Amino acid sequence: MPLDELAHPLLGKAAEQFAEAETKHERIRSIDDTVLFKVKVQRWRGAVWIDADLPWLVAAGRREDGSSDDFYAALEAQAKAMRARYNATHTDGLRTSTSSAHLLPTRADHIRYRAEAGVRFARRLRATIQELTRATLRDGREHAADFDTFTLGLQVRADNGHETYAAVRITGSVPANLATVVLGNIPGCDTDGWYPEYALPERDLLPAEQAWSNIMDPRAAARLLDTET
């Protein structure tokens, strides 16, 4: 399950609290080998580590005032135990009071993060393409949506007595494989039927634009409009 879809109050609070880079945060002072920050909501407590502006919730637990089971007390005790364990097996022992390296994200975590980011982008791209297709089917005009590094435009013309014509344009620099993904998600169009274009139906291409055209199956267009929510 994608981690950003987990419904947990601590995850929601951490995402909200660390959304702005300029926001000040309270450091966990008992951990001195790395910088961890506190996040609190209801009885939940967490530790957040920031890696190149990317916050990671690396530990979590409950507040238990005055108990050794309290999250921050347990976190300190664990980090001190890890430091002692490290020093017992290494001649170059740690000079800090704690060791929290075991909490930090590993290569597997980074791979999962990138994979989930790719899934989120693919879902957003497919949903946006469907929205643009519905919009242009209703009025025959070009409709566009902005992404982080490019703009996607789509125009479908279905004049009576003529084939349903689809045009896609991308403004901005995108890798060839992304253009292939975009074209492959246009409903009702043969993936092998796309042809490069040097103009759109109602205007010439602008600098940094590339465009393709295809014939759209009108039955797929009708189904898309019928499933509009």
Short mmCIF file of C-alpha atoms in Angstrom, two decimals, residues 61-218:
data_model
loop_
_atom_site.label_atom_id
_atom_site.label_comp_id
_atom_site.label_asym_id
_atom_site.label_seq_id
_atom_site.Cartn_x
_atom_site.Cartn_y
_atom_site.Cartn_z
CA GLY A 61 5.17 5.71 19.56
CA ARG A 62 2.85 6.94 22.29
CA ARG A 63 3.30 9.47 25.04
CA GLU A 64 3.41 7.82 28.48
CA ASP A 65 4.27 10.57 30.97
CA GLY A 66 6.67 9.45 33.70
CA SER A 67 7.05 5.96 32.23
CA SER A 68 10.05 4.29 30.66
CA ASP A 69 7.63 3.28 27.92
CA ASP A 70 7.18 6.93 26.94
CA PHE A 71 8.21 7.27 23.30
CA TYR A 72 10.99 9.83 23.75
CA ALA A 73 12.37 8.06 26.84
CA ALA A 74 12.34 4.74 25.01
CA LEU A 75 13.95 6.33 21.95
CA GLU A 76 16.81 7.68 24.05
CA ALA A 77 17.32 4.36 25.85
CA GLN A 78 17.38 2.47 22.56
CA ALA A 79 19.83 4.91 20.97
CA LYS A 80 22.17 4.64 23.97
CA ALA A 81 21.97 0.85 23.81
CA MET A 82 22.80 0.91 20.09
CA ARG A 83 25.78 3.15 20.82
CA ALA A 84 27.04 0.73 23.48
CA ARG A 85 26.57 -2.22 21.13
CA TYR A 86 28.49 -0.44 18.38
CA ASN A 87 31.38 0.51 20.65
CA ALA A 88 31.63 -3.05 21.94
CA THR A 89 32.45 -4.33 18.45
CA HIS A 90 34.41 -1.42 16.95
CA THR A 91 37.80 -0.11 17.99
CA ASP A 92 36.94 3.36 16.72
CA GLY A 93 34.02 3.81 19.10
CA LEU A 94 31.42 6.54 18.79
CA ARG A 95 32.06 9.66 20.83
CA THR A 96 28.42 10.63 20.89
CA SER A 97 26.06 9.51 23.63
CA THR A 98 23.67 7.87 21.20
CA SER A 99 23.55 5.99 17.91
CA SER A 100 20.43 6.33 15.77
CA ALA A 101 21.82 5.22 12.40
CA HIS A 102 19.59 2.14 12.49
CA LEU A 103 16.53 4.41 12.24
CA LEU A 104 17.56 6.24 9.09
CA PRO A 105 16.24 5.27 5.65
CA THR A 106 18.21 2.68 3.71
CA ARG A 107 18.69 2.23 -0.02
CA ALA A 108 15.56 0.06 -0.07
CA ASP A 109 13.56 2.90 1.48
CA HIS A 110 14.79 5.36 -1.15
CA ILE A 111 13.95 2.89 -3.93
CA ARG A 112 10.45 2.46 -2.53
CA TYR A 113 10.00 6.22 -2.24
CA ARG A 114 10.96 6.71 -5.90
CA ALA A 115 8.72 3.84 -6.98
CA GLU A 116 5.74 5.26 -5.09
CA ALA A 117 6.42 8.71 -6.52
CA GLY A 118 6.31 7.14 -9.99
CA VAL A 119 3.00 5.44 -9.21
CA ARG A 120 1.52 8.70 -7.90
CA PHE A 121 2.61 10.53 -11.04
CA ALA A 122 1.19 7.82 -13.32
CA ARG A 123 -2.15 7.95 -11.51
CA ARG A 124 -2.28 11.73 -11.73
CA LEU A 125 -1.33 11.63 -15.41
CA ARG A 126 -4.06 9.12 -16.30
CA ALA A 127 -6.70 11.05 -14.33
CA THR A 128 -5.65 14.35 -15.95
CA ILE A 129 -5.77 12.86 -19.44
CA GLN A 130 -9.31 11.63 -18.83
CA GLU A 131 -10.39 15.03 -17.53
CA LEU A 132 -8.85 16.81 -20.54
CA THR A 133 -10.44 14.33 -22.94
CA ARG A 134 -13.90 14.86 -21.44
CA ALA A 135 -13.48 18.64 -21.56
CA THR A 136 -12.41 18.75 -25.20
CA LEU A 137 -15.08 16.25 -26.26
CA ARG A 138 -17.69 18.67 -24.91
CA ASP A 139 -16.52 21.76 -26.83
CA GLY A 140 -13.93 20.65 -29.41
CA ARG A 141 -11.34 23.10 -28.08
CA GLU A 142 -7.86 22.51 -26.74
CA HIS A 143 -7.62 21.98 -22.99
CA ALA A 144 -4.35 21.90 -21.06
CA ALA A 145 -2.93 21.04 -17.65
CA ASP A 146 0.36 22.02 -16.06
CA PHE A 147 2.75 19.52 -14.49
CA ASP A 148 5.99 20.31 -12.70
CA THR A 149 8.21 20.40 -15.81
CA PHE A 150 5.80 20.41 -18.75
CA THR A 151 2.32 21.31 -19.95
CA LEU A 152 0.02 18.78 -21.56
CA GLY A 153 -2.61 19.88 -24.07
CA LEU A 154 -5.33 17.80 -25.71
CA GLN A 155 -7.86 18.57 -28.43
CA VAL A 156 -10.47 16.23 -29.89
CA ARG A 157 -12.67 17.20 -32.84
CA ALA A 158 -15.67 15.03 -33.69
CA ASP A 159 -17.49 16.82 -36.51
CA ASN A 160 -20.57 15.14 -37.92
CA GLY A 161 -19.71 12.88 -40.84
CA HIS A 162 -16.01 12.92 -40.10
CA GLU A 163 -13.63 10.78 -38.09
CA THR A 164 -12.90 11.72 -34.49
CA TYR A 165 -9.53 13.48 -34.61
CA ALA A 166 -7.29 13.72 -31.53
CA ALA A 167 -4.26 15.98 -31.14
CA VAL A 168 -1.83 15.96 -28.21
CA ARG A 169 0.82 18.55 -27.52
CA ILE A 170 3.52 18.72 -24.88
CA THR A 171 5.25 21.98 -24.03
CA GLY A 172 8.58 21.66 -22.26
CA SER A 173 11.40 19.17 -22.18
CA VAL A 174 10.31 15.59 -21.50
CA PRO A 175 12.08 12.28 -22.14
CA ALA A 176 10.85 10.17 -25.04
CA ASN A 177 9.53 7.47 -22.74
CA LEU A 178 7.25 9.98 -20.99
CA ALA A 179 5.77 11.07 -24.31
CA THR A 180 5.12 7.40 -25.06
CA VAL A 181 3.32 7.00 -21.73
CA VAL A 182 1.18 10.08 -22.42
CA LEU A 183 0.17 8.90 -25.89
CA GLY A 184 -0.47 5.38 -24.61
CA ASN A 185 -3.03 6.70 -22.13
CA ILE A 186 -5.18 8.64 -24.60
CA PRO A 187 -8.46 6.68 -24.69
CA GLY A 188 -9.66 5.11 -27.92
CA CYS A 189 -6.42 5.68 -29.85
CA ASP A 190 -4.20 3.02 -31.40
CA THR A 191 -0.79 3.30 -29.74
CA ASP A 192 0.86 2.71 -33.12
CA GLY A 193 -1.29 5.30 -34.87
CA TRP A 194 0.32 8.48 -33.56
CA TYR A 195 2.01 10.77 -36.09
CA PRO A 196 4.15 13.85 -35.41
CA GLU A 197 2.46 17.13 -36.31
CA TYR A 198 3.87 20.53 -37.18
CA ALA A 199 0.68 22.42 -36.27
CA LEU A 200 -2.42 22.02 -34.15
CA PRO A 201 -5.94 22.20 -35.64
CA GLU A 202 -6.35 25.90 -34.88
CA ARG A 203 -2.80 27.24 -34.52
CA ASP A 204 0.87 26.68 -35.26
CA LEU A 205 3.17 25.12 -32.71
CA LEU A 206 5.02 27.42 -30.35
CA PRO A 207 8.71 27.05 -29.42
CA ALA A 208 9.40 24.06 -27.15
CA GLU A 209 6.15 22.37 -28.26
CA GLN A 210 5.81 18.96 -29.84
CA ALA A 211 2.56 17.47 -31.09
CA TRP A 212 1.05 14.24 -32.38
CA SER A 213 -2.28 13.28 -33.97
CA ASN A 214 -4.38 10.14 -34.17
CA ILE A 215 -7.90 8.89 -34.87
CA MET A 216 -10.00 8.24 -31.75
CA ASP A 217 -12.57 5.47 -31.57
CA PRO A 218 -15.87 7.34 -31.02
#
